[in-house]
XYZ file of C-alpha atoms in Angstrom:
664
model
C -29.729 27.244 -7.866
C -33.301 28.135 -5.964
C -33.093 24.507 -4.432
C -29.535 24.999 -3.571
C -30.136 28.365 -1.966
C -33.277 26.738 0.063
C -30.343 23.701 0.991
C -28.172 26.538 3.000
C -31.189 28.093 4.333
C -32.403 25.149 5.946
C -28.007 23.693 7.095
C -25.966 26.895 6.603
C -26.707 26.773 11.261
C -26.008 23.398 11.732
C -23.351 22.604 13.895
C -21.300 19.898 16.089
C -22.457 17.328 13.644
C -20.644 14.100 14.342
C -17.462 12.780 12.602
C -18.615 10.224 10.422
C -17.339 8.393 6.875
C -17.495 5.970 4.715
C -15.815 4.571 1.614
C -16.616 3.400 -1.621
C -15.254 0.263 -3.677
C -16.102 0.185 -6.958
C -15.637 -4.173 -9.138
C -14.668 -5.018 -12.545
C -17.001 -8.522 -12.950
C -15.187 -10.806 -15.293
C -15.575 -14.321 -16.343
C -13.266 -17.102 -17.500
C -14.164 -18.807 -20.388
C -13.207 -22.358 -21.802
C -13.672 -22.202 -25.524
C -14.169 -25.685 -27.924
C -10.666 -26.020 -28.011
C -10.368 -26.414 -24.259
C -8.621 -22.938 -24.605
C -9.248 -20.687 -20.956
C -9.839 -16.777 -21.845
C -10.716 -13.335 -20.266
C -14.165 -11.998 -20.797
C -15.580 -8.881 -19.551
C -19.053 -10.485 -17.719
C -21.523 -7.883 -18.643
C -24.505 -9.275 -16.088
C -23.961 -7.157 -13.379
C -27.442 -6.342 -12.876
C -28.267 -10.073 -12.015
C -25.977 -10.295 -9.572
C -27.090 -6.585 -8.107
C -30.582 -8.504 -7.437
C -29.126 -11.897 -6.101
C -26.644 -9.511 -3.201
C -29.234 -7.060 -2.759
C -31.506 -9.557 -1.144
C -28.531 -10.541 1.522
C -30.313 -7.530 3.912
C -27.696 -9.199 6.661
C -24.469 -8.214 5.484
C -23.104 -4.977 6.728
C -22.791 -3.726 2.761
C -24.929 -2.514 0.763
C -24.637 -2.585 -3.332
C -25.190 -0.429 -6.158
C -25.462 -0.234 -9.908
C -22.627 1.900 -11.923
C -22.157 3.130 -15.461
C -20.774 -0.333 -17.110
C -23.040 -3.090 -17.009
C -20.216 -5.086 -16.009
C -19.101 -2.991 -12.096
C -20.476 -3.317 -8.942
C -20.148 -0.279 -6.539
C -20.162 -1.226 -2.843
C -20.478 0.889 0.708
C -20.815 0.198 4.169
C -24.420 -0.275 5.314
C -23.619 2.311 8.391
C -20.787 4.869 8.401
C -17.313 4.664 10.161
C -16.775 6.403 13.253
C -13.250 8.314 14.567
C -12.400 5.815 16.980
C -9.590 2.655 17.148
C -12.285 -0.020 17.141
C -14.657 1.810 14.075
C -11.529 2.260 11.867
C -10.999 -1.405 12.695
C -13.278 -2.589 11.022
C -13.183 -0.787 7.736
C -10.600 -3.594 6.308
C -12.866 -6.580 7.600
C -16.360 -5.103 5.939
C -14.492 -4.408 2.679
C -12.882 -8.346 2.520
C -16.755 -9.454 3.278
C -17.568 -7.332 -0.191
C -14.639 -9.143 -2.006
C -16.003 -12.836 -0.545
C -19.809 -11.460 -1.135
C -19.014 -10.510 -4.725
C -17.171 -13.839 -5.950
C -19.443 -15.882 -3.862
C -22.579 -14.792 -5.953
C -21.129 -13.603 -9.200
C -21.841 -17.213 -11.336
C -20.445 -19.904 -12.708
C -16.744 -19.341 -13.236
C -16.834 -15.171 -12.801
C -15.743 -12.985 -10.124
C -14.821 -9.509 -8.687
C -11.889 -7.791 -9.152
C -10.840 -3.482 -8.156
C -8.793 -3.169 -11.436
C -9.035 0.703 -12.637
C -9.561 -0.785 -16.032
C -10.364 -3.972 -17.679
C -7.314 -5.303 -19.490
C -8.525 -6.036 -22.407
C -11.110 -3.061 -23.057
C -12.268 -2.567 -26.434
C -10.042 -5.596 -28.374
C -11.903 -7.309 -30.741
C -14.473 -9.787 -28.784
C -13.783 -8.839 -25.295
C -17.579 -9.166 -23.442
C -19.174 -12.278 -22.265
C -21.863 -10.976 -24.449
C -22.790 -13.519 -27.390
C -25.083 -10.972 -29.398
C -23.705 -9.423 -32.447
C -21.955 -5.878 -32.005
C -23.963 -2.399 -31.717
C -23.205 1.118 -30.571
C -26.198 2.519 -31.467
C -25.547 5.047 -28.396
C -21.887 5.143 -28.317
C -21.208 5.159 -32.069
C -18.386 3.611 -30.736
C -15.868 1.706 -32.764
C -14.601 -0.541 -30.060
C -16.794 -0.911 -27.438
C -20.379 -2.309 -27.734
C -23.439 -0.399 -25.954
C -23.843 -3.594 -24.035
C -21.276 -2.712 -22.006
C -23.417 0.324 -20.618
C -25.957 -0.675 -17.384
C -29.359 -1.080 -18.993
C -31.293 -1.677 -16.031
C -31.695 2.470 -15.470
C -32.339 5.317 -18.429
C -29.630 7.597 -16.618
C -26.575 5.946 -18.282
C -27.590 5.195 -21.962
C -28.985 9.253 -21.889
C -26.156 10.364 -20.254
C -23.871 8.575 -23.159
C -26.153 10.302 -26.087
C -26.530 13.661 -24.684
C -22.732 14.211 -23.920
C -21.693 13.027 -27.769
C -25.200 15.333 -29.037
C -24.288 18.718 -26.790
C -20.585 18.238 -27.777
C -21.542 17.364 -31.248
C -20.043 14.437 -32.229
C -18.422 11.729 -30.550
C -15.867 11.857 -27.723
C -12.140 11.684 -27.986
C -9.764 10.603 -25.998
C -5.715 10.241 -26.364
C -3.169 8.995 -24.004
C 0.064 8.945 -24.807
C 0.814 5.031 -26.083
C 4.251 3.705 -24.045
C 6.727 3.034 -26.615
C 8.823 0.120 -25.782
C 11.385 -1.892 -28.678
C 8.526 -3.141 -31.356
C 5.462 -1.105 -30.666
C 6.026 2.028 -33.192
C 6.443 -0.953 -35.773
C 3.887 -3.853 -34.585
C 1.290 -0.855 -32.726
C 1.234 1.927 -34.619
C -1.136 2.664 -37.148
C 1.282 5.224 -39.251
C -1.852 7.094 -41.104
C -3.031 8.066 -37.980
C -0.790 8.319 -35.462
C -2.702 5.738 -32.847
C -2.476 2.254 -31.989
C -3.417 -0.084 -34.999
C -6.823 -1.572 -35.234
C -8.957 -3.601 -37.296
C -11.589 -1.654 -37.228
C -8.900 1.612 -38.091
C -10.270 1.226 -41.190
C -13.613 2.508 -40.355
C -11.783 5.978 -38.929
C -13.100 8.640 -41.506
C -12.172 12.604 -41.209
C -14.742 13.551 -42.880
C -18.094 15.539 -42.189
C -20.594 13.523 -41.859
C -24.078 14.175 -40.571
C -24.815 13.285 -36.626
C -27.993 11.149 -37.926
C -26.045 8.637 -39.520
C -25.835 5.878 -37.031
C -22.628 4.013 -37.950
C -20.866 6.726 -40.567
C -19.920 9.719 -38.111
C -17.421 8.036 -36.488
C -15.859 11.490 -36.900
C -17.443 14.974 -36.849
C -15.785 17.600 -39.420
C -11.796 17.791 -39.324
C -9.846 20.782 -38.560
C -6.655 21.661 -40.260
C -3.605 21.031 -38.093
C 0.215 21.357 -37.920
C 2.084 18.485 -39.170
C 5.118 17.449 -36.674
C 7.478 16.462 -39.846
C 10.034 14.872 -37.640
C 7.834 12.182 -35.489
C 6.099 11.642 -39.237
C 9.532 10.638 -40.351
C 10.587 8.482 -37.617
C 7.403 6.939 -37.392
C 7.612 5.921 -41.412
C 10.830 4.168 -41.088
C 13.815 6.847 -40.893
C 15.710 6.286 -37.884
C 16.653 3.363 -35.190
C 14.412 1.745 -32.813
C 16.359 2.678 -30.009
C 15.897 6.807 -31.047
C 12.647 5.829 -31.464
C 12.193 4.610 -27.919
C 14.094 7.896 -26.704
C 12.002 10.312 -28.792
C 8.734 9.151 -27.433
C 9.128 8.524 -23.327
C 8.182 10.527 -21.356
C 5.243 11.507 -23.154
C 4.809 15.246 -24.049
C 2.571 17.484 -21.904
C 0.482 18.196 -24.428
C -2.190 15.721 -23.614
C -2.379 17.455 -20.244
C -2.123 21.271 -21.114
C -5.105 22.764 -19.347
C -2.362 22.013 -16.276
C 0.198 24.105 -17.890
C 1.742 26.994 -17.034
C 2.919 28.802 -20.510
C 1.446 31.427 -21.455
C -0.110 29.416 -24.672
C -2.618 27.061 -22.131
C -5.342 28.306 -23.833
C -3.983 27.548 -27.356
C -2.949 24.209 -26.277
C -5.400 23.162 -24.899
C -7.717 24.669 -28.092
C -5.092 22.642 -30.699
C -6.178 19.337 -28.611
C -9.609 19.560 -28.747
C -9.731 20.204 -32.908
C -7.568 17.105 -32.732
C -11.031 15.696 -32.346
C -12.789 14.008 -34.245
C -9.788 13.376 -36.904
C -6.431 12.086 -34.227
C -4.117 12.793 -37.018
C -1.198 14.033 -37.625
C -1.604 16.743 -34.590
C -0.284 14.394 -31.899
C 2.950 13.800 -31.908
C 3.680 11.618 -29.544
C 1.362 7.676 -30.588
C -1.485 7.667 -28.675
C -4.676 5.004 -27.594
C -7.499 6.439 -29.430
C -10.786 5.437 -27.470
C -13.665 7.112 -28.765
C -16.600 6.594 -26.323
C -17.914 7.747 -22.542
C -16.997 3.643 -21.318
C -13.435 4.148 -21.767
C -13.431 6.724 -19.098
C -16.786 5.745 -17.009
C -15.847 2.441 -17.216
C -13.002 3.077 -14.802
C -12.693 2.148 -11.428
C -11.916 4.442 -8.382
C -11.580 4.350 -4.329
C -13.505 7.862 -2.933
C -14.190 8.532 0.359
C -16.602 10.431 1.468
C -17.001 12.586 5.422
C -19.390 14.724 7.018
C -17.766 17.366 8.937
C -19.048 19.241 11.811
C -20.506 22.331 9.755
C -20.258 23.933 6.497
C -16.923 25.964 7.566
C -15.369 22.930 8.653
C -15.962 21.011 5.011
C -15.013 23.841 3.089
C -11.587 24.328 5.064
C -11.598 20.732 4.901
C -12.114 20.680 1.216
C -9.591 23.332 0.172
C -6.718 21.127 2.212
C -7.671 18.117 0.337
C -7.839 19.934 -2.650
C -4.324 20.748 -2.666
C -2.484 17.154 -2.108
C -5.070 15.104 -4.934
C -2.060 15.108 -7.445
C 0.378 13.545 -4.475
C -3.455 10.921 -3.692
C -3.183 10.196 -6.976
C 0.323 9.703 -7.736
C 1.389 7.268 -4.353
C -2.287 5.137 -5.532
C -1.796 5.709 -9.498
C -3.020 1.891 -10.922
C -3.009 2.281 -14.512
C -0.649 1.372 -16.638
C -2.907 0.066 -19.722
C -5.788 0.795 -21.528
C -7.527 -0.335 -24.212
C -4.906 -3.410 -23.924
C -2.189 -1.802 -24.491
C 0.592 -0.266 -21.924
C 0.435 3.690 -21.667
C 3.137 5.816 -20.829
C 1.142 7.069 -18.123
C 0.071 5.186 -14.958
C -3.611 7.468 -13.354
C -6.938 6.990 -14.869
C -7.776 10.778 -14.370
C -7.780 12.389 -17.650
C -9.315 9.159 -19.616
C -12.332 10.123 -17.835
C -12.323 13.501 -18.150
C -12.277 13.106 -21.588
C -14.890 10.617 -22.246
C -17.453 13.028 -20.651
C -16.100 15.929 -22.186
C -19.173 17.676 -23.485
C -17.824 20.885 -23.942
C -19.006 22.671 -27.759
C -16.064 23.611 -29.985
C -17.566 27.813 -29.015
C -16.868 27.033 -25.741
C -12.905 25.769 -25.991
C -10.708 27.542 -24.718
C -13.302 29.786 -22.692
C -13.961 26.966 -21.107
C -10.386 24.989 -20.017
C -11.208 21.973 -18.166
C -14.295 19.229 -19.029
C -17.173 18.626 -16.661
C -14.688 15.344 -14.949
C -11.177 16.995 -13.921
C -9.824 18.732 -10.977
C -11.026 21.700 -8.559
C -10.609 24.554 -9.992
C -10.898 27.187 -6.810
C -11.028 27.113 -3.314
C -13.864 27.906 -1.298
C -13.307 28.722 1.825
C -13.272 31.786 3.662
C -11.024 31.062 7.096
C -8.264 33.014 5.922
C -8.919 37.407 5.664
C -6.049 36.390 1.726
C -7.813 33.002 0.966
C -9.227 34.434 -2.573
C -5.377 35.395 -3.879
C -4.272 31.198 -3.867
C -7.181 31.847 -6.496
C -4.878 32.547 -9.593
C -6.383 30.745 -12.615
C -9.632 32.350 -13.824
C -12.652 30.204 -13.923
C -15.483 30.794 -16.147
C -18.967 31.496 -13.468
C -22.565 31.611 -14.415
C -22.590 35.801 -13.326
C -26.383 35.407 -12.919
C -26.537 32.756 -10.928
C -23.254 34.124 -8.926
C -25.491 37.428 -8.643
C -28.284 35.885 -7.276
C -26.247 34.012 -4.647
C -24.378 37.111 -3.585
C -27.770 38.484 -3.148
C -29.150 35.989 -1.448
C -26.359 36.409 1.432
C -23.540 33.969 0.233
C -19.840 35.049 0.490
C -18.444 35.322 -2.770
C -16.148 32.342 -2.491
C -19.245 29.779 -2.140
C -20.711 31.985 -4.933
C -18.149 31.524 -7.012
C -18.001 27.574 -6.314
C -21.777 27.363 -7.265
C -21.887 29.487 -9.942
C -19.160 27.570 -11.911
C -20.596 24.620 -11.779
C -23.428 26.222 -13.655
C -21.796 26.639 -16.792
C -22.622 23.167 -17.256
C -26.130 21.918 -18.886
C -27.618 19.636 -17.579
C -27.061 16.270 -18.415
C -29.484 14.503 -17.615
C -33.590 15.489 -16.600
C -36.528 13.390 -15.815
C -39.975 14.185 -17.018
C -41.881 13.601 -13.567
C -39.218 15.519 -11.724
C -39.204 18.890 -13.927
C -42.057 21.095 -11.360
C -40.806 20.637 -8.171
C -40.588 22.197 -4.794
C -37.232 23.571 -4.790
C -37.680 24.369 -0.788
C -38.271 20.666 -0.228
C -36.210 19.072 -3.619
C -32.997 18.990 -4.897
C -33.331 16.828 -7.893
C -32.371 19.807 -10.177
C -29.464 20.898 -8.430
C -28.122 17.356 -7.843
C -28.340 16.980 -11.675
C -25.489 19.833 -12.131
C -23.651 18.605 -8.564
C -24.086 15.036 -9.841
C -22.094 15.589 -13.106
C -19.579 17.695 -12.038
C -17.173 15.454 -11.387
C -14.222 16.584 -9.847
C -11.357 15.476 -7.795
C -13.370 16.978 -4.099
C -16.949 17.558 -3.918
C -18.945 19.639 -1.837
C -21.510 17.602 -0.582
C -25.128 19.759 0.822
C -27.461 18.112 3.205
C -29.958 16.111 1.969
C -33.917 17.396 2.645
C -35.496 15.613 5.418
C -32.165 13.677 6.776
C -30.079 13.670 9.400
C -26.848 14.134 7.508
C -24.571 17.376 7.692
C -22.056 19.010 5.029
C -19.821 16.994 3.610
C -16.526 16.533 1.871
C -15.340 13.634 -0.655
C -12.376 12.500 -1.514
C -12.394 11.209 -5.473
C -8.842 11.208 -6.993
C -7.624 7.556 -6.246
C -7.338 4.767 -8.341
C -8.471 1.734 -7.043
C -6.334 -0.715 -5.864
C -6.501 -5.041 -6.279
C -6.234 -5.658 -2.767
C -8.431 -5.061 1.076
C -5.818 -4.127 2.837
C -4.825 -1.513 0.451
C -8.186 0.284 -0.639
C -8.467 0.135 3.479
C -5.291 1.797 4.308
C -5.654 4.280 2.540
C -9.441 5.389 3.328
C -8.308 5.049 6.937
C -5.462 7.143 6.185
C -7.920 10.254 4.535
C -9.767 9.434 7.425
C -7.271 10.307 10.096
C -5.773 13.303 7.712
C -8.822 15.167 7.735
C -9.133 14.543 11.518
C -5.318 16.012 11.826
C -6.383 19.010 8.967
C -9.064 19.724 11.675
C -7.594 19.490 15.426
C -4.243 21.396 13.922
C -5.698 23.713 11.561
C -3.446 22.563 8.761
C -3.145 25.592 5.983
C -1.896 23.680 2.413
C -2.768 26.040 0.846
C -0.442 27.206 -2.779
C -2.222 28.978 -5.322
C -4.843 27.132 -7.953
C -2.545 27.392 -10.953
C 0.122 24.463 -9.001
C -2.072 22.605 -7.884
C -2.911 22.166 -11.681
C 0.636 22.193 -12.503
C 1.203 19.091 -9.809
C -1.788 17.581 -11.287
C -0.279 17.016 -14.913
C 2.551 16.342 -12.992
C 0.731 12.869 -11.702
C -0.017 12.312 -14.854
C 3.420 11.225 -16.350
C 4.922 7.267 -16.104
C 6.038 6.827 -12.357
C 4.543 9.830 -11.061
C 6.225 8.953 -7.145
C 9.409 9.899 -9.089
C 8.380 13.569 -9.796
C 8.362 16.493 -7.026
C 5.231 18.161 -6.604
C 4.661 21.703 -5.456
C 4.069 21.862 -1.329
C 3.493 24.387 1.665
C 7.048 24.369 3.350
C 4.753 24.661 6.957
C 1.357 23.781 6.863
C 1.861 24.596 10.761
C 1.878 28.066 9.929
C -0.923 30.846 11.223
C -0.298 33.261 8.771
C 0.373 32.748 4.341
C 0.877 34.400 1.084
C 1.347 33.277 -1.498
C 5.129 33.978 -1.905
C 6.839 31.272 -3.816
C 9.062 31.887 -0.936
C 6.817 29.120 1.230
C 6.508 26.380 -1.680
C 8.365 23.561 -2.268
C 8.876 21.202 -5.206
C 8.888 18.257 -2.556
C 8.684 14.414 -3.937
C 5.908 11.977 -2.855
C 8.532 10.521 -0.674
C 8.773 13.777 1.513
C 5.706 14.633 1.203
C 4.432 11.486 2.910
C 7.483 10.407 5.366
C 9.246 14.169 5.350
C 12.152 15.646 5.355
C 14.626 17.957 7.744
C 12.739 20.626 6.991
C 8.752 19.113 6.104
C 6.983 16.667 8.546
C 4.974 14.679 6.273
C 1.462 13.566 6.205
C 2.198 10.570 7.885
C 3.964 12.287 10.662
C 1.061 14.179 10.909
C -1.599 11.462 11.430
C 0.667 10.122 14.221
C 0.829 13.545 16.080
C -3.112 13.433 15.550
C -3.269 10.003 16.494
C -0.689 10.502 19.903
C -3.163 13.944 20.767
C -5.861 11.515 21.360
C -4.105 8.918 22.817
C -5.093 6.628 20.034
C -3.213 3.346 19.558
C -3.507 0.711 17.198
C -1.107 -1.824 15.316
C -3.730 -2.338 12.704
C -3.095 1.512 11.527
C 0.677 1.525 12.411
C 0.619 -1.355 9.755
C -1.560 0.770 7.008
C 1.203 3.385 7.608
C 4.199 1.697 7.516
C 2.760 0.003 3.847
C 1.421 3.703 2.884
C 5.475 5.013 3.766
C 6.918 1.601 1.704
C 4.999 2.665 -1.273
C 5.785 6.627 -0.546
C 9.042 6.138 -0.742
C 9.423 3.394 -3.433
C 10.598 0.849 -0.843
C 7.394 -1.266 -2.765
C 6.278 -0.362 -5.902
C 3.081 1.432 -6.762
C 0.184 -0.955 -8.786
C 0.716 0.737 -11.468
C 4.572 -0.021 -11.507
C 4.009 -3.530 -10.395
C 1.142 -4.341 -13.265
C 3.893 -2.800 -16.008
C 6.816 -5.021 -14.837
C 4.128 -7.992 -14.488
C 3.304 -7.549 -18.045
C 7.005 -6.470 -19.487
C 8.376 -9.616 -18.113
C 5.503 -12.238 -19.266
C 6.541 -15.044 -21.651
C 3.151 -13.850 -23.937
C 5.225 -9.655 -23.550
C 6.576 -9.174 -27.468
C 7.897 -5.401 -26.649
C 5.088 -4.224 -28.627
C 3.357 -3.092 -25.502
C -0.077 -5.223 -26.257
C -1.623 -7.098 -23.799
C -2.610 -10.523 -24.870
C -5.334 -12.678 -24.172
C -3.298 -14.494 -21.811
C -1.247 -11.795 -19.996
C -4.870 -11.175 -19.266
C -5.680 -13.658 -17.913
C -2.793 -14.597 -16.409
C -3.056 -10.614 -14.695
C -6.449 -11.102 -13.891
C -6.077 -14.444 -11.884
C -2.906 -12.716 -9.827
C -4.864 -9.770 -9.108
C -7.606 -12.040 -7.750
C -4.985 -14.157 -5.805
C -3.356 -10.996 -4.008
C -7.482 -9.509 -2.883
C -8.225 -13.388 -1.419
C -4.642 -13.957 0.350
C -4.081 -17.106 -1.900
C -1.362 -15.516 -3.945
C 1.413 -13.531 -1.451
C 3.992 -11.470 -3.588
C 6.902 -9.760 -0.767
C 7.894 -7.403 -3.282
C 4.693 -5.599 -3.506
C 3.141 -6.508 0.171
C 5.163 -7.816 2.566
C 3.522 -10.133 4.452
C 3.938 -9.235 7.526
C 2.115 -5.956 6.674
C -1.023 -8.540 6.149
C -0.683 -10.194 9.521
C -2.691 -9.763 12.316
C -0.477 -8.272 15.584
C 0.413 -11.178 17.521
C 1.098 -10.680 21.229
C 4.109 -8.705 22.388
C 5.303 -8.896 18.830
C 6.654 -5.381 17.212
C 6.418 -4.266 13.698
C 8.491 -2.170 12.210
C 7.825 1.016 11.565
C 7.796 3.340 8.928
C 10.371 5.733 10.247
């Protein structure tokens, strides 16, 4: 807290900082391995450290490379920030393409990078290229070996171990399983109502001691109420067609923290207590995952923007918070996890579950994991801003009092004090007794492990960097074009929000409800609570000012709503910005939001279910995984074109005198 206060005092009067921004891509390394019989199979390549060492030697490139949680992950960013002029915006996709090319060049023989959210066969059998015996002493996972954790820095092993130790048992991730014709009979373990795997026999719901290395597969089980209707169906009563209807779409039980019912807290506690023993509390068969790598091994697209001053950053933060569910839906790219089709299309709550370190005594008092959606607005730009914070929010009261005493306003003090309900997960011996006026490590140990949809970032000490906002919600997509389009769109939308003073506010409880909706399969087909008039100058929490809109309406507008794309066009006209490239980006986003072209999740799901090797059992086979990886690689490189996914005219540079169709 003292370190934040020093940063606040040092930087609160910073103003007129230029709009600078950057994006971050997370790549997954894979290898095509040839078996003795000549068969080719896809493996997860756990040699990212070697690849990063080679890439980092190429200083001439306009790219910076960084490690991530997984030993198979590579993070890439531009080595200089972008601006807001049309020339700079045109460099984003070129920079991304360079990163894809460089990574593939230096990945090693038969290896390449993909911007997939999840590795297709994560946790299924012998899925890595490491030729060593399975070992999971750190995570104690049944499915993922510790070799998948980055071992070049102690932070990652320490995070994994400390989350498990603080929680008192392994993490437990439950994602609803997509139910196809043969799923119940061939894929569901009827004992646990989870996906069937050979190692399920090692699941134990008995109390065990933490010190037992591989024996504490689960902690102490809790009594739960069995849904006899579901159990009866799973045990064979009822037709397969009845089961498909029964299980799809998945129950909102999996997203209880986003619920609106009076028993929200009860449902959150019920789900928490479903782990460590997942049976028989889940009424919809689920994909069971048991370690941090399943979540922190997901890949995403993030955009960080420097704003003019602290007030502008806080205002932008709030408006983008409201839009997160719609952007999660339109970028959805996670129809499979752990080698299985999900009844969900996004990664978000998988990561939330993977780092959920809450103790039993803290649930449901603390309603969310430390990785989850934003729980409170922070700007005081309008007099009644705090009225929109209608959810109960836990805070560290002593820290809140300190912040108020030092001159922070209640909304910003609440934001910071809310972060400090969490314990630090990693502290370095050599950085315990440090100067709180010139160092930020202790604050960052909390800030960096409060992973939320938006992050409010104070300026680091001894730098020329200002107040920033990080947009963290989007799934990563297969191609540089897609990722560049959404990155540029977020930057331009942010500029429009500032220029026109747009108010997107809804009650925070409605943002939560929208986040839950975005976790349903085909989330672009759902509706989301949205402010009718973002140009209003007076706003209240009245339901009359809010309307449920489709993703198509949110982006493309309707008779009574302008739409985000037209807001961006309005900004471009106001600053006399014209760009055929940006117009193609807007056309693409418009088509995806309207359903004219599918989301990545829908496209992948269709690819898998129509594959010749698919058995209508919700499983991805080795052949499906290999073919999908090669297809995604081809899309990213441009060697494969699919008009149904990315029409070729969107990907081609404008020729002189040629006009492209507009999205409106």
